[in-house]
XYZ file of C-alpha atoms in Angstrom:
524
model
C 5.744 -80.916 -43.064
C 4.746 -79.320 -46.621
C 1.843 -77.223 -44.627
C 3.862 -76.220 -42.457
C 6.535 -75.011 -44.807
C 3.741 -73.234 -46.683
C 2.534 -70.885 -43.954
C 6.409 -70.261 -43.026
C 6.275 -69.059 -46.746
C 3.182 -67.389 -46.944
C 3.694 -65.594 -43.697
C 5.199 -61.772 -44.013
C 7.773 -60.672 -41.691
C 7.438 -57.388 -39.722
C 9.913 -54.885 -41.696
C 12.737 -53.997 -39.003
C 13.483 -50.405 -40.828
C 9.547 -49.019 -40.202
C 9.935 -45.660 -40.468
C 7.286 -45.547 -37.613
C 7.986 -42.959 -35.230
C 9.267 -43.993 -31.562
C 7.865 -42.290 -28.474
C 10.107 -41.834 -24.906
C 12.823 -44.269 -26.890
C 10.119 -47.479 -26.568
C 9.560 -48.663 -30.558
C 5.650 -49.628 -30.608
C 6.023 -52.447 -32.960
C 8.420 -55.131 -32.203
C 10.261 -56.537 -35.227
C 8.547 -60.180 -34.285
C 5.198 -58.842 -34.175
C 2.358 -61.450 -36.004
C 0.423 -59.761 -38.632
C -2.772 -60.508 -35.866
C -1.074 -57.796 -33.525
C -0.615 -55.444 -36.579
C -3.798 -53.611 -35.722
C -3.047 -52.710 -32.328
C -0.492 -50.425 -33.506
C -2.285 -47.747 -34.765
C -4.900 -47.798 -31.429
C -1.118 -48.353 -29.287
C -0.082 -44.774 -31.063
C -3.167 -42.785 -30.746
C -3.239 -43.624 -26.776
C 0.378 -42.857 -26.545
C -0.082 -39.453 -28.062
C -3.012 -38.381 -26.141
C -0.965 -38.843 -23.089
C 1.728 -36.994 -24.208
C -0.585 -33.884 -24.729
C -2.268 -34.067 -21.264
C 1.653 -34.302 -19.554
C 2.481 -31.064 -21.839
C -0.559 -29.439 -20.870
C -0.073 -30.201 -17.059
C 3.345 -29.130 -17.139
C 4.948 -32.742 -16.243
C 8.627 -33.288 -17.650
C 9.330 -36.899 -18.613
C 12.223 -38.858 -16.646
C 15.310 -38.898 -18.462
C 15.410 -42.298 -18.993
C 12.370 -42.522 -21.219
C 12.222 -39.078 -22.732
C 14.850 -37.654 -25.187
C 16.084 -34.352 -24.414
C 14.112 -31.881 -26.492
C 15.320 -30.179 -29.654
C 15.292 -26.923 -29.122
C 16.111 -26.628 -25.347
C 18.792 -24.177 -24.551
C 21.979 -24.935 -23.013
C 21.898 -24.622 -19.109
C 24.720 -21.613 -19.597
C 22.315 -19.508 -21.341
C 19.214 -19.945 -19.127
C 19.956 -16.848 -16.108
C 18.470 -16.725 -12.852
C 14.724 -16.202 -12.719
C 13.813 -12.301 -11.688
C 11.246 -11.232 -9.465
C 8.044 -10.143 -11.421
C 8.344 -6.527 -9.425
C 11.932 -6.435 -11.026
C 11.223 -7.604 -14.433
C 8.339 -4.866 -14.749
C 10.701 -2.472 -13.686
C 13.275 -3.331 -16.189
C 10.507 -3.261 -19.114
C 9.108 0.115 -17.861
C 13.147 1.460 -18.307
C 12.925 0.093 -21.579
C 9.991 1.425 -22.702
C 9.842 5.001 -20.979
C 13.609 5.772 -20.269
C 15.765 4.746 -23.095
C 13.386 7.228 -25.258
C 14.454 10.409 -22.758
C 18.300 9.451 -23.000
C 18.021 9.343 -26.549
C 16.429 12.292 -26.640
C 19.263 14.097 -24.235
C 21.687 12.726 -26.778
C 19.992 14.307 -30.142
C 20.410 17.699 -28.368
C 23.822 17.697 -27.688
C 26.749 16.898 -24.713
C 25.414 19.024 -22.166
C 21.855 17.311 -22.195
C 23.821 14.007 -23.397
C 25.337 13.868 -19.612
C 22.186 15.309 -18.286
C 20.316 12.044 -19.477
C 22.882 9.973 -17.963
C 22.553 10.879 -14.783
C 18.906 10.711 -14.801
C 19.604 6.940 -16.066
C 21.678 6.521 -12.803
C 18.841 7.766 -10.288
C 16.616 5.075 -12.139
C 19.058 2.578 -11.803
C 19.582 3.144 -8.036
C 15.402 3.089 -7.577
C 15.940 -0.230 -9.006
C 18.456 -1.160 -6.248
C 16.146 -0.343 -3.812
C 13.416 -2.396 -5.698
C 15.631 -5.468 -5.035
C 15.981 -4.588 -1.531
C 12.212 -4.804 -1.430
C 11.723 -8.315 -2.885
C 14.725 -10.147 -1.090
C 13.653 -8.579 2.997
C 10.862 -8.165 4.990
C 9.315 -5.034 5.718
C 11.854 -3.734 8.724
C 10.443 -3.031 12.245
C 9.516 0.902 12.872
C 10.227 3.656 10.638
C 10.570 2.467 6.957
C 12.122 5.811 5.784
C 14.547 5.857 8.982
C 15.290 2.142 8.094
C 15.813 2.948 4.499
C 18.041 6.124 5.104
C 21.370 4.271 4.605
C 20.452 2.329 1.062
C 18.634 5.739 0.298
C 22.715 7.354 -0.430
C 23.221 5.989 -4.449
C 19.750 7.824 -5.519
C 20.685 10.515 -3.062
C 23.955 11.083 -5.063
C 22.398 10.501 -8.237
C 19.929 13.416 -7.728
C 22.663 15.908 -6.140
C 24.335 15.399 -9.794
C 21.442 16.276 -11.213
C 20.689 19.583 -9.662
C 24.883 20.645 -9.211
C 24.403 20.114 -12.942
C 25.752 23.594 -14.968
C 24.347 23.638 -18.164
C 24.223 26.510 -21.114
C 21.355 29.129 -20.272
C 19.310 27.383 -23.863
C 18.818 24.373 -21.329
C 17.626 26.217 -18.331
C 14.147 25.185 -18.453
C 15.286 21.627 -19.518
C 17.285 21.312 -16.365
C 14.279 22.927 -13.543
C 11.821 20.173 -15.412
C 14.149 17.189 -14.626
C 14.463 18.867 -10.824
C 10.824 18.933 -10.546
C 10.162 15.443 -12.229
C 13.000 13.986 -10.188
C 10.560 14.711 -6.600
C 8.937 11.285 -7.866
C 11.466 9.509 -6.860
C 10.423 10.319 -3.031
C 7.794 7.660 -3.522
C 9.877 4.919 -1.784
C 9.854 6.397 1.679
C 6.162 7.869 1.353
C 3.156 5.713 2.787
C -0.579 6.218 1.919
C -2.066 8.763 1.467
C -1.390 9.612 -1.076
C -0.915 6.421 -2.927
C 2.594 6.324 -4.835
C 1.166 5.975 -8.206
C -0.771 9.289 -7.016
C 1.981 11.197 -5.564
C 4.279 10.284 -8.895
C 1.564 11.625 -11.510
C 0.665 14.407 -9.202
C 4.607 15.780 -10.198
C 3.919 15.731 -13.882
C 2.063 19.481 -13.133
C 5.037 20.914 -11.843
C 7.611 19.371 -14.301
C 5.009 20.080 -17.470
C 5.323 23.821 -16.070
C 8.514 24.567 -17.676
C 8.118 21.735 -20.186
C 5.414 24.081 -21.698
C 7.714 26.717 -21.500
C 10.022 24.808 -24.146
C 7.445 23.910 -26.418
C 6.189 27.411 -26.807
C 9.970 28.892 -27.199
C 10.430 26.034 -30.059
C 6.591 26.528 -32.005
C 7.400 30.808 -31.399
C 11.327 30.121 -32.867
C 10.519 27.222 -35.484
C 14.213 26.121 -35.322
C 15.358 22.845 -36.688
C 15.876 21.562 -33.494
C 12.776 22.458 -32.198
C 11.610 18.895 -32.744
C 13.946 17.223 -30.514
C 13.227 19.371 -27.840
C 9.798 18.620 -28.049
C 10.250 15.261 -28.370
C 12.720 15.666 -24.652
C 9.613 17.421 -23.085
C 7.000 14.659 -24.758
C 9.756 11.425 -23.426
C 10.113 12.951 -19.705
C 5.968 13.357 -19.430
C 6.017 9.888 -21.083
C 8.349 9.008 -18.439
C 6.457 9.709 -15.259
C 2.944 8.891 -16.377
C 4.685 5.184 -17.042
C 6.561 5.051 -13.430
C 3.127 5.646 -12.234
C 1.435 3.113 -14.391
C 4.198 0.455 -12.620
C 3.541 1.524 -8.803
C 0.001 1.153 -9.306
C 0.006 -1.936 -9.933
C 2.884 -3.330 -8.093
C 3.672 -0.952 -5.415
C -0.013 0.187 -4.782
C 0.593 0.913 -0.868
C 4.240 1.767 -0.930
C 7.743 -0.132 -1.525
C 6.174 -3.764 -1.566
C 8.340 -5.990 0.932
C 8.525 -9.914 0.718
C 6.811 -11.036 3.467
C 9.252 -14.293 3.663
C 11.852 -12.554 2.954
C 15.526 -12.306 5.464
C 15.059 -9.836 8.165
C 15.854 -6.167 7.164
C 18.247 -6.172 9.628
C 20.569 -8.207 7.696
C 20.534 -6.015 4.793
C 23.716 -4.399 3.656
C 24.536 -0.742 2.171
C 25.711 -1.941 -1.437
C 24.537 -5.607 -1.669
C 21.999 -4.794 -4.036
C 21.500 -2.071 -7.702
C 24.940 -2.768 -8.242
C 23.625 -4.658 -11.595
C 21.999 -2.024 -14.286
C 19.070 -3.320 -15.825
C 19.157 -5.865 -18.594
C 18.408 -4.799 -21.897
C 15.059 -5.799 -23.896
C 16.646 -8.349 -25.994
C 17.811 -10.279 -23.264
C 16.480 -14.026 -23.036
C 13.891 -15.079 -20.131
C 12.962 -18.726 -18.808
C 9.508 -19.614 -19.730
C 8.891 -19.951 -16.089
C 9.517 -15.905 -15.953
C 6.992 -15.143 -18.881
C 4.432 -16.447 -16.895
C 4.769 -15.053 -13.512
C 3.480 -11.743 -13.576
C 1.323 -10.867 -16.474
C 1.008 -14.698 -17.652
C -0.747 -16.292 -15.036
C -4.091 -16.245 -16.372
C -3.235 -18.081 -19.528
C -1.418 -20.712 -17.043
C -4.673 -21.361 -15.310
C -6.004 -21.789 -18.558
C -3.948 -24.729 -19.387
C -4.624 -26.216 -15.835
C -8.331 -26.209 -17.304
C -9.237 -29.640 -18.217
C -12.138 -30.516 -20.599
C -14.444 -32.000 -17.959
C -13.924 -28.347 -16.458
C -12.030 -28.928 -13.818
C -9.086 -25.946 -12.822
C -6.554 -25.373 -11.048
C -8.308 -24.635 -7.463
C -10.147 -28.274 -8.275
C -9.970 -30.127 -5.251
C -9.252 -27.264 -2.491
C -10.837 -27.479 0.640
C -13.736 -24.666 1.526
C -12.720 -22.380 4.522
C -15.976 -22.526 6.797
C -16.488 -19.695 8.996
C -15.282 -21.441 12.325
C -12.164 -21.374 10.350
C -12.238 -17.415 9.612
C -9.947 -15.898 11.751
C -11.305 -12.440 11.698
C -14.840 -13.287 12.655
C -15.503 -12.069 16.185
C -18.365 -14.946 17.243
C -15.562 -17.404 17.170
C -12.834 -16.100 18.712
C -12.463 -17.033 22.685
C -11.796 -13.530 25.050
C -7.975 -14.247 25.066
C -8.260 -13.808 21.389
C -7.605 -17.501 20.084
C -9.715 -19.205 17.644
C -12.487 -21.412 18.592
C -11.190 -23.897 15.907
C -7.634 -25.020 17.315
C -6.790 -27.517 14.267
C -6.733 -24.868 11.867
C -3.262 -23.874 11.906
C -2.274 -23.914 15.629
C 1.435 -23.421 14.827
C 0.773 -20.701 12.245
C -1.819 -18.911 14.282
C -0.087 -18.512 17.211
C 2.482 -15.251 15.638
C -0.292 -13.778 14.623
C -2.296 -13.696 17.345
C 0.486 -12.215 19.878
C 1.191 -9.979 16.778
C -2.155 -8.967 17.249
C -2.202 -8.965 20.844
C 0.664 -6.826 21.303
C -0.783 -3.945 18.592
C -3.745 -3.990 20.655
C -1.651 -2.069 23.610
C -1.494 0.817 23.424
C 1.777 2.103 25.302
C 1.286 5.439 26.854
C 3.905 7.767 27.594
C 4.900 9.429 30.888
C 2.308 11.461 33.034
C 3.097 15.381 32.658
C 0.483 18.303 34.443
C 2.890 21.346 33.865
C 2.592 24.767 32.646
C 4.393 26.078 29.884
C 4.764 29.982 29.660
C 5.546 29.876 25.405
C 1.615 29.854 25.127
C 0.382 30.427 27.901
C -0.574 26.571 28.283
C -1.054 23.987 30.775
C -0.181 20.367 29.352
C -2.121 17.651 31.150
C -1.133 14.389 29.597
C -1.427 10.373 30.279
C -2.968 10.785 33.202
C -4.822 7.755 34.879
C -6.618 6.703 38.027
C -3.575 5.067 38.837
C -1.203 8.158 38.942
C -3.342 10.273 40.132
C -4.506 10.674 44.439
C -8.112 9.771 44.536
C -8.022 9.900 40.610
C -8.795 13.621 40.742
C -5.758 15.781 38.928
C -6.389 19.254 40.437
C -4.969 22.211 37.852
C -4.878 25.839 39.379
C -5.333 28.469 36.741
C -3.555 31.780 37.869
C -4.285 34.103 34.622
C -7.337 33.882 32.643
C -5.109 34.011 29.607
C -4.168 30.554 30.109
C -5.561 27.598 28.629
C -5.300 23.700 29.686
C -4.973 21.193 26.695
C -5.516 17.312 28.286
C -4.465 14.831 26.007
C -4.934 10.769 26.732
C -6.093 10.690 29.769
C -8.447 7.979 30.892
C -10.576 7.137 33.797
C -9.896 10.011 35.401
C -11.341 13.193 36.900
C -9.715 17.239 35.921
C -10.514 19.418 38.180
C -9.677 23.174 37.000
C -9.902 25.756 39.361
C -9.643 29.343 38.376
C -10.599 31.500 35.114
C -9.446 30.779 32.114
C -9.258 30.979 28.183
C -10.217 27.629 26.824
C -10.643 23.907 27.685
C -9.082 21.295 25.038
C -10.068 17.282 25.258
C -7.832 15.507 23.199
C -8.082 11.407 22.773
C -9.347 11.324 26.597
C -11.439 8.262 27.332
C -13.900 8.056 30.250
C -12.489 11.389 32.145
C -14.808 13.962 33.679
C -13.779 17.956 33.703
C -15.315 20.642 35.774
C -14.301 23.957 35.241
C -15.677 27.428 36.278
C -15.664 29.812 33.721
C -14.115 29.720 29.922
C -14.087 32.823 28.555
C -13.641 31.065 24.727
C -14.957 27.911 24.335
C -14.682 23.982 25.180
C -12.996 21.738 22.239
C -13.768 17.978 22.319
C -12.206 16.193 19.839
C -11.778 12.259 19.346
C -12.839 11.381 22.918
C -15.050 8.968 24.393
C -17.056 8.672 27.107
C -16.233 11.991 28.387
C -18.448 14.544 30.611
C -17.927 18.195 31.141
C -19.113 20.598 33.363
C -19.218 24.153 33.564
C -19.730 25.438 37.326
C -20.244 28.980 35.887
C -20.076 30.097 32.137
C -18.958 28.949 28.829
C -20.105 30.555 25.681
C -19.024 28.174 23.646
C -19.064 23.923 23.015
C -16.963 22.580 20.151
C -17.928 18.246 19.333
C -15.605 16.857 17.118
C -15.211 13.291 15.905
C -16.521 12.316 19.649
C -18.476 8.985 20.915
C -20.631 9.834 24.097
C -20.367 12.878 25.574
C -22.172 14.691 28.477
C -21.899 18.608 28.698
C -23.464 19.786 32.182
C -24.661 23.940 32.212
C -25.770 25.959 35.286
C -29.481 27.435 34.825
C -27.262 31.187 34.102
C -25.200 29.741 30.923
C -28.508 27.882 29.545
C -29.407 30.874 27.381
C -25.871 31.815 26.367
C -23.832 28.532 25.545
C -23.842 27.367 22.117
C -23.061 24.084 20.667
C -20.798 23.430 17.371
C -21.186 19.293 16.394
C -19.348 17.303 13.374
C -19.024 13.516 12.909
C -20.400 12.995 16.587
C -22.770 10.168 18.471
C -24.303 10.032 21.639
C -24.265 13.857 22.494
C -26.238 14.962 25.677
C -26.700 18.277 27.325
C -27.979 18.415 30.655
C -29.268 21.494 32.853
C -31.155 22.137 36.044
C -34.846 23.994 35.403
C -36.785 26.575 37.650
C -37.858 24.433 40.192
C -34.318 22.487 40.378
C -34.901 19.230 38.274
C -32.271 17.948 36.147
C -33.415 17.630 32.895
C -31.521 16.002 30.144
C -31.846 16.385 26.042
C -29.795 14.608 23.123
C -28.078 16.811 20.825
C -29.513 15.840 17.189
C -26.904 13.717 15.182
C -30.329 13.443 12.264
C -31.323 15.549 9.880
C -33.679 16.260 7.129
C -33.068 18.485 4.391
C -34.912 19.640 1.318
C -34.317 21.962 -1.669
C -36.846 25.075 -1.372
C -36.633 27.841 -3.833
C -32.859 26.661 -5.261
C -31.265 26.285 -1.609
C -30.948 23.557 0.697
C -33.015 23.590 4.170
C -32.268 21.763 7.008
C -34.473 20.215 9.691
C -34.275 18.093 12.858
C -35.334 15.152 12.596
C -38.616 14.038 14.560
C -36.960 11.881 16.645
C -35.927 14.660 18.838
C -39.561 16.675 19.164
């Protein structure tokens, strides 16, 4: 009994009021802990903390029942809805390159004051259409047809702008804004040229008058010469910046969300109703790191045995490669079926269905405004015996044939000129052009002269077969650019066909400070 009351009275009691930090409301040291266990504490904390950097560094948010709401975390009123990166770019770039041109419409007066409003009003209804972009797909057809409705607010906002009737100090102010405001065509424009090209090529025309002003204000020296410049400096500033944002978000026109609501839902109104938020305004975390933040997010996914964020992925192998030819079957399905057979399948009747070409109604008809002959869409099909027979009655006439395939033109008659235009695997015999013989983006495509033709024209064509009589040998010429598989063919003294290529190589030197050109000696 006394040695046992002596260790009760040499043994210390764990103080209950540690100040010893607690982590996800779990205390590390019980109050009853034996002065053995004491140790473990400080191994218990360091363990406890590591973990707690890894969750923060792979983003994971602890349950509410062991993790205390954090200090500093906003109230859920003032946290807004997350905007699109396209949007929040757009809002910056008003920021930064048109609050400077308002202010400096404002420093020159009332006149200029409501001249820099309504430019703010165009901006703001490019904005609208902006947020049309990121909430639809890209609608069926003709985008600028589609768009023509939601196209009104910047339409309105622009016809202010040039009904604007300002004093005759401000006249070149006012044409500089008309030129500059042409930009704002690049939401119905598709390459080329790219947007970001079209909108800096408009700075020339708007710096035109712009120079004008500065030269008026260094010639006068007036004391508000400065503020003018700075309005000609803020509107350059102003386009070169719009530019800078549709390069890199709107590189190929207005970007669309590809899974988006169809565009056919879209209302006039529904969106640009909201003018842009101002600088100041906070932004979810989540926002910051979107657009421009997304390489330092990766970072943090970077662990220190150096494993990232694409750790773990599976390789695509080239079975899997949809666009590789070798493994696609002839009805245009991949050779690998458990790819994505569900996903696949839209794509390839998208693809199918581009692939057909529709081709419009068959027309052989004579128009007197130009003395022409149309011969289009014409097929073996449509055609008896898949021979279209053309009867020229004046040699002033010409025949233009434009997509005709597999099919034979027989011309009868003299005439002005012969035209192939986008004709695949078609034969034409004519008897005499007085002008020439265009061929241009065909395929496949012979043409014979039964009597004379002065002149051969070979434009952007693949395979094409010109036949001469032994008279036009020594008078036809031959023009060729961007051209393959050109053949000229002609009977000789004794009767013969004979047969040449037309040389597509060349070799060419620099003699005496001017380039020569040879055939190559694949044709001697």
């Amino acid at each position: 009994m006394e040695e046992s009351t002596t260790m009760a009275s040499t043994s210390t009691a764990p103080d209950c009021k540690s100040n010893a930090p607690p982590f996800n409301n779990l205390y590390l040291r019980n109050c009853t802990m034996s002065s053995q266990l004491k140790p473990l504490g400080g191994v218990l904390d360091n363990v406890i903390n590591r973990l707690a950097a890894i969750e923060a560094q792979l983003g994971i948010t602890p349950s509410s029942s062991t993790a205390p709401p954090a200090a500093d975390a906003p109230p859920a009123a003032l946290i807004e809805e997350e905007l699109h990166p396209r949007l929040s770019a757009y809002d910056e770039h008003v920021q930064r390159s048109l609050l400077p041109l308002t202010e400096a419409c404002t420093a020159l007066g009332p006149e200029m004051s409501s001249l820099g409003t309504s430019i703010s009003n165009v901006w703001t209804s490019m904005r609208g259409l902006i947020e049309l972009g990121t909430l639809y797909k890209r609608p069926m057809g003709d985008v600028p047809t589609a768009l023509q409705p939601h196209l009104k607010p910047c339409q309105d906002a622009i016809t202010v702008v040039n009904s604007a009737r300002l004093d005759r100090k401000f006249d070149n102010h006012i044409k500089a804004v008309k030129e500059m405001l042409s930009c704002v065509s690049w939401v119905v424009i598709s390459p080329p040229p790219s947007p970001a090209n079209f909108v800096k090529d408009t700075v020339g025309a708007s710096d035109f008058w712009a120079n004008k002003i500065r030269k008026e204000c260094r010639m006068n020296e007036s004391a508000e010469g400065p503020s003018h410049i700075k309005f000609c400096d803020a509107l350059k500033e102003l386009v070169n910046d719009l530019s800078g944002y549709l390069k890199e978000y709107h590189l190929s026109g207005l970007a669309w969300n590809p899974n988006g609501k169809d565009f056919s839902e879209a209302k006039v109104g529904e969106v640009g109703t909201k003018p842009a938020p101002a600088a100041s305004t906070p932004k979810p975390a989540a926002t910051a790191g979107a657009g421009g933040g997304i390489f330092e997010e990766l970072k943090k996914k970077q662990t220190g045995a150096g494993d990232s964020a694409a750790t773990g992925l599976k390789k695509v192998t080239k079975d899997q490669q949809t666009w590789r030819k070798e493994y696609k079957k002839p009805d245009g399905q991949v050779t690998n079926a458990q790819s994505s057979p569900v996903a696949s399948q839209p794509v390839v009747k998208a693809a199918n269905a581009a692939a057909v070409k529709t081709m419009g109604p068959p027309k052989c008809e004579y128009q007197d405004r130009g003395c022409k002959w149309n011969v289009e869409n014409q097929t073996k099909e449509n055609c008896p015996g898949g021979v279209c027979k053309v009867e020229v009655t004046d040699s002033k006439q010409q025949v233009y044939i434009y997509k005709c395939q597999n099919v034979t033109i027989q011309i009868t008659g003299k005439l002005k000129s012969v035209i192939l235009d986008s004709c695949t695997k078609i034969g034409v015999v004519f008897d005499t052009a007085i002008s020439a013989c265009e061929i241009v983006n065909c395929k496949s495509v012979q043409v014979q002269a039964t009597n004379l033709c002065p002149s051969f024209s070979i434009d952007k064509t693949d395979g094409c077969v010109v036949h001469l009589t032994n008279e036009a040998v020594g008078l036809s010429s031959f023009v060729t650019s961007k051209s393959s598989e050109m053949n000229v063919s002609w009977p000789d003294d004794q009767g013969e066909i004979k047969e040449a290529p037309i040389p597509e190589q060349f070799q060419h030197k620099i003699v005496n400070g001017s380039v020569t050109s040879q055939v190559s000696d694949l044709y001697h």
